[in-house]
Coordinates of C-alpha atoms and ligand atoms in Angstrom, one line a residue:
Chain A
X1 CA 0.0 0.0 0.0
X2 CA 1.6 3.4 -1.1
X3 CA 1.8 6.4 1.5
X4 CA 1.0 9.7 0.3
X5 CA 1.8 12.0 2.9
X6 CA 0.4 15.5 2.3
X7 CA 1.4 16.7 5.7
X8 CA 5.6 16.1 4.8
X9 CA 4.5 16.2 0.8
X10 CA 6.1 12.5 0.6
X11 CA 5.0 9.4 -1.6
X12 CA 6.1 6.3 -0.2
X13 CA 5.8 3.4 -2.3
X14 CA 7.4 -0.4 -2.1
X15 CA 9.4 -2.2 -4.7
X16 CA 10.3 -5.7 -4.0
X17 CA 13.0 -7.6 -5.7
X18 CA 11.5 -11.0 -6.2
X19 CA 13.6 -14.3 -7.9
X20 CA 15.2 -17.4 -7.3
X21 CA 17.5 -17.9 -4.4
X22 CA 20.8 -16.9 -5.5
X23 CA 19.9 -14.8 -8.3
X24 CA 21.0 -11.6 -7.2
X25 CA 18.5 -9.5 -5.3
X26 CA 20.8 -8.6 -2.4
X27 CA 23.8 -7.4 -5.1
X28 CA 21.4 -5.2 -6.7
X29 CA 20.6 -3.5 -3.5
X30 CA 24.6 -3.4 -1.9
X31 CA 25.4 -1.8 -5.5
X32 CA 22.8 0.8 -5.4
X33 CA 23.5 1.5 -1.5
X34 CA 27.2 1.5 -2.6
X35 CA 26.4 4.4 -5.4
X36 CA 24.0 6.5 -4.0
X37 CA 24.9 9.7 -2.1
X38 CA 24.2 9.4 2.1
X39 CA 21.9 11.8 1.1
X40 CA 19.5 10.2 -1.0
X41 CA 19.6 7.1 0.7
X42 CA 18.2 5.8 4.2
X43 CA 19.6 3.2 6.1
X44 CA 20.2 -0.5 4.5
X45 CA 18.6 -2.8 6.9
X46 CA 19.7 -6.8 6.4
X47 CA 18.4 -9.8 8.0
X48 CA 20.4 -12.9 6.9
X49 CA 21.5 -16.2 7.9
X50 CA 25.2 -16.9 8.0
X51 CA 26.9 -17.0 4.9
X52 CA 24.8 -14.3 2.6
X53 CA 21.3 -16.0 2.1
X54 CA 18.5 -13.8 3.1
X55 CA 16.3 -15.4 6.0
X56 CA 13.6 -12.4 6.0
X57 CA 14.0 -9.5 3.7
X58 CA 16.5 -6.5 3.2
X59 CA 15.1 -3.1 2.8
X60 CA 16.9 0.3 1.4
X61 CA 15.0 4.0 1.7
X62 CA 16.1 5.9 -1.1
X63 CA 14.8 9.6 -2.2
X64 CA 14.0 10.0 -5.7
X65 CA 13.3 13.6 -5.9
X66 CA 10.5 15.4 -6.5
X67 CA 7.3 15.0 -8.7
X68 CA 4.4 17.4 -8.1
X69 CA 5.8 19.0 -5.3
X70 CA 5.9 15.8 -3.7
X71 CA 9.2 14.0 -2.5
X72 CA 9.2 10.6 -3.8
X73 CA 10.6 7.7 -1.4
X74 CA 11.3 4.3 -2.4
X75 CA 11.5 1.7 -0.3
X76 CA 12.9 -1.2 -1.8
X77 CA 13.0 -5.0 -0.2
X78 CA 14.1 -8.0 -1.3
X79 CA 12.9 -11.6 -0.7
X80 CA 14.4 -14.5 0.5
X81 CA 15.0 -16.5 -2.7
X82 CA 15.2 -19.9 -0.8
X83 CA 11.7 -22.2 -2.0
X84 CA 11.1 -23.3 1.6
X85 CA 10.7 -19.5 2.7
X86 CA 7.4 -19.0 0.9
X87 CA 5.7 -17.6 3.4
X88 CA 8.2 -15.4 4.6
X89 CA 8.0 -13.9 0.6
X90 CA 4.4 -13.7 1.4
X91 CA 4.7 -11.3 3.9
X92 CA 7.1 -8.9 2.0
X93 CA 5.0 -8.7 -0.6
X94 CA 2.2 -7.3 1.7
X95 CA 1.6 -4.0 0.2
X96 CA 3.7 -4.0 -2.5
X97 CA 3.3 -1.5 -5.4
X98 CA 6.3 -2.8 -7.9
X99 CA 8.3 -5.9 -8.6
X100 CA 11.3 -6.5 -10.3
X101 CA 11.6 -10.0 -11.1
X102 CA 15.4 -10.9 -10.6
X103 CA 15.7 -14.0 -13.2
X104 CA 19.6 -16.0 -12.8
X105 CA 21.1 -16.6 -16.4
X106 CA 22.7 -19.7 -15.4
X107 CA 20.8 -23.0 -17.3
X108 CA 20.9 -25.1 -15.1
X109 CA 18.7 -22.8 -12.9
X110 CA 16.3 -22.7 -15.5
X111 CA 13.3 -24.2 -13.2
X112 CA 13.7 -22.3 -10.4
X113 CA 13.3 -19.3 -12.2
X114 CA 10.2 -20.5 -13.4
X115 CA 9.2 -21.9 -10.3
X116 CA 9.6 -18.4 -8.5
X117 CA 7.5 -16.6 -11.0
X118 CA 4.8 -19.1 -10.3
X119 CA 5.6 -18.6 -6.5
X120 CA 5.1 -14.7 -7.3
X121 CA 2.1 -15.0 -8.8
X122 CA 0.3 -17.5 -5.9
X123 CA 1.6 -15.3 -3.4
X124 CA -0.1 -12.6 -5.0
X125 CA -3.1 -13.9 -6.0
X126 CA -3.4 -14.7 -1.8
X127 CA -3.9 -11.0 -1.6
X128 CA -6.1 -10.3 -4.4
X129 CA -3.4 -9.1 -7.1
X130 CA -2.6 -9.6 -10.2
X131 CA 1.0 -9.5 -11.7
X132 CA -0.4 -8.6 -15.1
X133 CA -1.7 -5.5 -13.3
X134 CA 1.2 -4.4 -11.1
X135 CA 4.3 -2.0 -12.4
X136 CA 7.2 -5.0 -12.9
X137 CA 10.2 -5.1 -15.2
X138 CA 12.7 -7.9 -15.4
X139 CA 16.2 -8.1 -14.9
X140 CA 18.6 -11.2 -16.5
X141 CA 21.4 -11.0 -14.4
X142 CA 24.8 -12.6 -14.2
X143 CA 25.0 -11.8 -17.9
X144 CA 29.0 -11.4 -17.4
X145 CA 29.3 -14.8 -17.0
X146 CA 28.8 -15.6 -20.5
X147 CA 32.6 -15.0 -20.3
X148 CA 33.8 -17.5 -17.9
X149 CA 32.1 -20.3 -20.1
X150 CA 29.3 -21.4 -17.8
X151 CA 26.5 -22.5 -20.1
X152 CA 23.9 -19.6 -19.6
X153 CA 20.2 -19.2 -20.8
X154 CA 19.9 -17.0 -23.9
X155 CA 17.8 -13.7 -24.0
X156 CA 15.3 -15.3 -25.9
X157 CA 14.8 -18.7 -23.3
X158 CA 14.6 -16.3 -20.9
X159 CA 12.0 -14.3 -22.1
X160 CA 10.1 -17.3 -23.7
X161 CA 9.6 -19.1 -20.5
X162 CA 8.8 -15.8 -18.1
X163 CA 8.2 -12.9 -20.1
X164 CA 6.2 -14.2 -23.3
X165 CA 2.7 -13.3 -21.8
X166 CA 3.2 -10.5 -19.5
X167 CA 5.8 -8.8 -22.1
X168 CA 7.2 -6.6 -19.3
X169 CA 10.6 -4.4 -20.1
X170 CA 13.3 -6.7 -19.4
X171 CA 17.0 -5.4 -18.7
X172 CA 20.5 -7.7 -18.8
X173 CA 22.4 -7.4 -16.0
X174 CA 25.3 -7.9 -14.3
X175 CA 25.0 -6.6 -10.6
X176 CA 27.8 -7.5 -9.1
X177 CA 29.6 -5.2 -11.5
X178 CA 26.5 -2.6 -11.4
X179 CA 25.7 -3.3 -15.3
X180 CA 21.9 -2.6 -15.7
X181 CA 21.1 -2.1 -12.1
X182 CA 20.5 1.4 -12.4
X183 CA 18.1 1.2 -15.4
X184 CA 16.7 -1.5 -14.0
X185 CA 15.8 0.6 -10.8
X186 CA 15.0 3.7 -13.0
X187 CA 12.6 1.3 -15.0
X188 CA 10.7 0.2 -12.1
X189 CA 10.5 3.5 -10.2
X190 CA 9.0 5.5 -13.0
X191 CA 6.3 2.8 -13.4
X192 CA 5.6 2.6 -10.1
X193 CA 5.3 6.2 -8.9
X194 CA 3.3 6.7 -12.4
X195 CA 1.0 4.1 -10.9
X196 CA 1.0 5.2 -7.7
X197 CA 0.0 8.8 -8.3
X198 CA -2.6 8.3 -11.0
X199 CA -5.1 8.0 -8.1
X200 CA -3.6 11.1 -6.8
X201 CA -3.3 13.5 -9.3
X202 CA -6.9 11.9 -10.6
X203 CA -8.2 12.9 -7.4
X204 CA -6.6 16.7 -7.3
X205 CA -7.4 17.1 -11.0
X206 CA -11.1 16.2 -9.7
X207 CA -10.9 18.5 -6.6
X208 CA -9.9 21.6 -9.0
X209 CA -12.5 21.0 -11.3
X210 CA -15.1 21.3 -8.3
X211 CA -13.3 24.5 -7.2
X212 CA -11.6 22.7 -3.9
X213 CA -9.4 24.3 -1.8
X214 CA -7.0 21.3 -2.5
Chain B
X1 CA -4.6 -2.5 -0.8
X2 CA -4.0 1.0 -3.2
X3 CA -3.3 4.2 -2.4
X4 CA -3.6 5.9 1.0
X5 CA -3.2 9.5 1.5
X6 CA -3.0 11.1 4.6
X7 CA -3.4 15.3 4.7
X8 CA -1.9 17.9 6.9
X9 CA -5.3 17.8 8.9
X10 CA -5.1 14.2 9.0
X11 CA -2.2 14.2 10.8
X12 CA -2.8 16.9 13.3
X13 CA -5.6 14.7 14.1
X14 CA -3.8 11.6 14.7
X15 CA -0.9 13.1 16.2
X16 CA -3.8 14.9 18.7
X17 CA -4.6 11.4 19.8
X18 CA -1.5 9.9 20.4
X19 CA -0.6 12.7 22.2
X20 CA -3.4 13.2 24.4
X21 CA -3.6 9.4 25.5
X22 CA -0.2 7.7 24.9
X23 CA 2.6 10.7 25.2
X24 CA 0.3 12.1 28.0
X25 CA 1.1 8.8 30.5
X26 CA 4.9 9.2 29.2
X27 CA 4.6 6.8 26.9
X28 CA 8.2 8.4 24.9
X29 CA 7.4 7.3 21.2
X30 CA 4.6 6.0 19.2
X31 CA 4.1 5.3 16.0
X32 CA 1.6 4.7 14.1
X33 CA 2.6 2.2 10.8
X34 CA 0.7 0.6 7.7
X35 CA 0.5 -3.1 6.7
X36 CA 3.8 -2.1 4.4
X37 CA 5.5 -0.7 7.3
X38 CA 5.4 2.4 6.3
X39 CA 4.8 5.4 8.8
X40 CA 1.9 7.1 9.0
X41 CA 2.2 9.3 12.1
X42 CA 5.2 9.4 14.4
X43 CA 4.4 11.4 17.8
X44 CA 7.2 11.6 20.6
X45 CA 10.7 11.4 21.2
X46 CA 12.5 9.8 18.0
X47 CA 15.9 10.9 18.7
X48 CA 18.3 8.2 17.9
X49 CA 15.3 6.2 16.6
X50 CA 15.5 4.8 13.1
X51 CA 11.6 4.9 12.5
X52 CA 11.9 3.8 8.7
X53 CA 13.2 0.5 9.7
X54 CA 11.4 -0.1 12.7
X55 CA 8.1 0.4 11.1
X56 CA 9.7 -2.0 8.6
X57 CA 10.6 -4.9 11.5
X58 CA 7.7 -4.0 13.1
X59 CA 5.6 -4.7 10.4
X60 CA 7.3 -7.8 9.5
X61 CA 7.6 -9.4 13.2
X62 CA 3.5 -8.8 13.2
X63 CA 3.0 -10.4 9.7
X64 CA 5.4 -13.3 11.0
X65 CA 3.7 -14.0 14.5
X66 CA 0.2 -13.8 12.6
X67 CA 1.5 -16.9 10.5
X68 CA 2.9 -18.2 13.7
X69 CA -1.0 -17.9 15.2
X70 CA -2.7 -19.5 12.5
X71 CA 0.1 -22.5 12.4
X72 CA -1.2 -22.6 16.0
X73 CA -4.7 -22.5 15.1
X74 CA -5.3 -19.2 17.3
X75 CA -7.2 -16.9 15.5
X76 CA -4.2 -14.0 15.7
X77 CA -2.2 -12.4 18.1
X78 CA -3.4 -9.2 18.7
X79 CA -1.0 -7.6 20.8
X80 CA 3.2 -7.8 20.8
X81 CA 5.2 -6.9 23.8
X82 CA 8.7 -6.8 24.4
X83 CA 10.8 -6.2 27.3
X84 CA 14.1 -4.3 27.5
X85 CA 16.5 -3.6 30.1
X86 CA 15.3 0.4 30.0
X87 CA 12.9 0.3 27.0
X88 CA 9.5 -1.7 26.4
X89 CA 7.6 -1.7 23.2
X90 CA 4.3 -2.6 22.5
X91 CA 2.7 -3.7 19.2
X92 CA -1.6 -3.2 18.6
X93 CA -2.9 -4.1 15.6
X94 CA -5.4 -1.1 14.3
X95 CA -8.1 -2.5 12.8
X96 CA -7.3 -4.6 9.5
X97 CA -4.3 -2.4 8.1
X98 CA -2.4 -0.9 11.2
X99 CA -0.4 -1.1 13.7
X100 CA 0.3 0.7 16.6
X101 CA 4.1 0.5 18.2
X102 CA 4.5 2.1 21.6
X103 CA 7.5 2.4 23.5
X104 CA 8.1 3.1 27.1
X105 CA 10.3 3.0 29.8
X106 CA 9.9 0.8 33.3
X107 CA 8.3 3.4 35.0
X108 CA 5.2 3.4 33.2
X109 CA 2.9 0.8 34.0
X110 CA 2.6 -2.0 31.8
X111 CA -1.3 -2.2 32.2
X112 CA -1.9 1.5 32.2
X113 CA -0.8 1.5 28.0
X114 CA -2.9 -1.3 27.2
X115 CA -5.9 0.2 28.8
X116 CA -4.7 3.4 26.8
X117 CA -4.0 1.3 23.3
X118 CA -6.8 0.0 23.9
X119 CA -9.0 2.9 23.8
X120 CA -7.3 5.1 21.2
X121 CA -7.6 1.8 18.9
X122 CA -11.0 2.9 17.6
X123 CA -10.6 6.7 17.7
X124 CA -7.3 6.1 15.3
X125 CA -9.1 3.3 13.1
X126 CA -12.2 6.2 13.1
X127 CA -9.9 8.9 11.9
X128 CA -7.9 6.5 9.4
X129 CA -11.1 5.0 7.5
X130 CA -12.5 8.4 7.3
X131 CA -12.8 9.3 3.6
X132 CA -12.2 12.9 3.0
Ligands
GTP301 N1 29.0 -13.5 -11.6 C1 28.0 -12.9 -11.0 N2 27.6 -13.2 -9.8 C2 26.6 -12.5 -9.2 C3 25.9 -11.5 -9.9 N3 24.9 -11.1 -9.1 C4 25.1 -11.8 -7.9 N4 26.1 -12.7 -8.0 C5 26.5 -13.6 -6.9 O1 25.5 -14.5 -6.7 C6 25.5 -14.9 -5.3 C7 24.1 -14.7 -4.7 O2 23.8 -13.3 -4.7 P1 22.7 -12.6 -3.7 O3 22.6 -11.2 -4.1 O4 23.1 -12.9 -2.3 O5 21.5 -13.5 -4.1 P2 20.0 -13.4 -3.5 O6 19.1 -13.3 -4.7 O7 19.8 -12.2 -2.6 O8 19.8 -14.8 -2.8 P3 18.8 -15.1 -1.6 O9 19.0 -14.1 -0.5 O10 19.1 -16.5 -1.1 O11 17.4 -15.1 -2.1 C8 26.5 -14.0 -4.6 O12 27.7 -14.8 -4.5 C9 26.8 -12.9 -5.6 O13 28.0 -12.4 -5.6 C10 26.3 -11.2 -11.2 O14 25.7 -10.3 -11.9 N5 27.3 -11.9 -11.8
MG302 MG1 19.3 -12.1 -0.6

């Protein structure tokens, strides 16, 4: 559920990173905490088991700027990628406004990409939403390993088995290095504050055209 | 789920309450956050107080101890309480969408804030489902 905060002029809206275990999620947020000024960003908050798997979510606050007057705030999790943390995805998703499906490029985890966009869209449907109606862009990371000669999933594969129907933007990545994060995130956040204020500005266009105050 | 907004009025009104009732006692923060942990209304003492990611916990600890209930087969868990060395804190769900952290020191009676919670539960969940 996006905040709009009239009092502090804020919009405060949630973007999970969704995927496979091991795909990347965490890297995308440590690069983007990494190469944003203290000053646009909030604290990154990590809960993880030992050794770098996420057990409950991570979460960075970062400060887009302004539209409309109103200072746009981002929060953005990440899911535990692990399949036996499902409901612990569950609950990060609660009141989500965009995803960014995290897909790994390596073949041989070919089903559990599949398998976690299937997970994503249960989990959703358990709160009444659609995927085909939420702001989501995809992200093929690990593309950098096509140069270590580790049999990856083409482009095309990729978007065949998770992209064909919903025909999201997708983005090749390597986050590690930082290649594509950014547009990724740029991607995402433009859809989802677009989606987030149509309600808004629908409602203040209304207001004016009653002669409001507002 | 959608879009809340929350005006300048809105706020005053909330922050009325929590003041009047919970800061009133001495209760030194509370916060008022959404089902995505985001926060509403903050009213209090947040010095040194990372509210963005406590909302965030918060919201997540309640979401996780609701699973916990129904693994149980209790209908929910209503209430979350913690206790520090120095500082308590107190979770209240608010209705279907809200929660209501609290934090206090020893010296104020645990039973007094629930009684308090208890009865601002209804005046916040009033003011939140109001449509302007
Ligand atoms: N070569 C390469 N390795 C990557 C890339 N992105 C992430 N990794 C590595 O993949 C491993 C897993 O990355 P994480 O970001 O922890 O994965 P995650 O999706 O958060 O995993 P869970 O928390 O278990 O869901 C780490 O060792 C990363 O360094 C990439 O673009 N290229
Ligand atoms: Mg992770």
């Amino acid at each position: 559920m996006a905040l709009i905060d009239l009092n502090k002029r804020e919009i405060h809206c949630k973007i999970v990173y969704y995927g496979p275990g091991r795909c990347g999620k965490t890297t995308n947020l440590f690069y983007i905490y990494n190469a944003v000024s203290e000053k646009y960003r909030g604290k990154l908050l990590t809960i993880e088991t030992r050794g770098e798997r996420t057990l409950f979510f991570d979460l960075l606050p970062i400060n887009l700027g302004k539209i409309h007057g109103l200072d746009i705030r981002i929060q953005l999790y990440t899911v535990p990628g692990q399949s036996h943390y499902r409901a612990t995805r569950k609950l990060v998703l609660k009141g989500v406004d965009g995803i960014v499906f995290v897909a790994d490029s390596l073949r041989k985890r070919r089903e559990k990409n599949i398998e976690s966009l299937i997970d994503l869209k249960n989990n959703l449907k358990e709160y009444g939403l659609k995927l085909e109606e939420l702001p989501l862009v995809f992200q093929y990371n690990k593309r950098d390993l096509i140069n270590a000669n580790i049999p990856l999933l083409t482009i095309e594969e990729l978007e065949n088995d998770l992209n064909k129907d919903l025909k999201a933007p997708y983005f090749e990545a390597a986050a590690l290095k930082g290649i594509g994060v950014f547009e990724t995130l740029k991607e995402i956040s433009k859809r989802t504050v677009k989606y987030v204020a149509r309600k808004y500005i629908f409602n203040q266009a209304h207001k004016r055209a009653q002669g409001g105050v507002l | 789920m959608g879009t809340m907004v929350v005006t300048a009025e809105k706020v005053k009104e909330l922050q009325k309450v929590l003041n009047a009732q919970l800061l009133a006692i001495g209760v030194s923060l509370a916060i008022l956050i959404d089902e995505a942990g985001n926060v509403i209304v903050a009213a209090g003492n947040e010095n040194g107080v990372d509210t963005t990611s406590l909302a965030a916990l918060a919201a997540a600890n309640f979401g996780a101890t609701a699973q916990i209930a129904k693994l149980l087969g209790e209908e929910d868990f209503s209430i979350l309480y913690h206790k520090g060395k120095r500082d308590n804190i107190h979770f209240t769900k608010i209705g279907m969408d809200f929660i209501l952290v609290t934090i206090f020191t020893d010296e104020i009676p645990l039973g007094l804030v629930r009684l308090r919670v208890n009865q601002v539960a209804q005046e916040l969940l009033n003011l939140l489902s109001e449509n302007d």
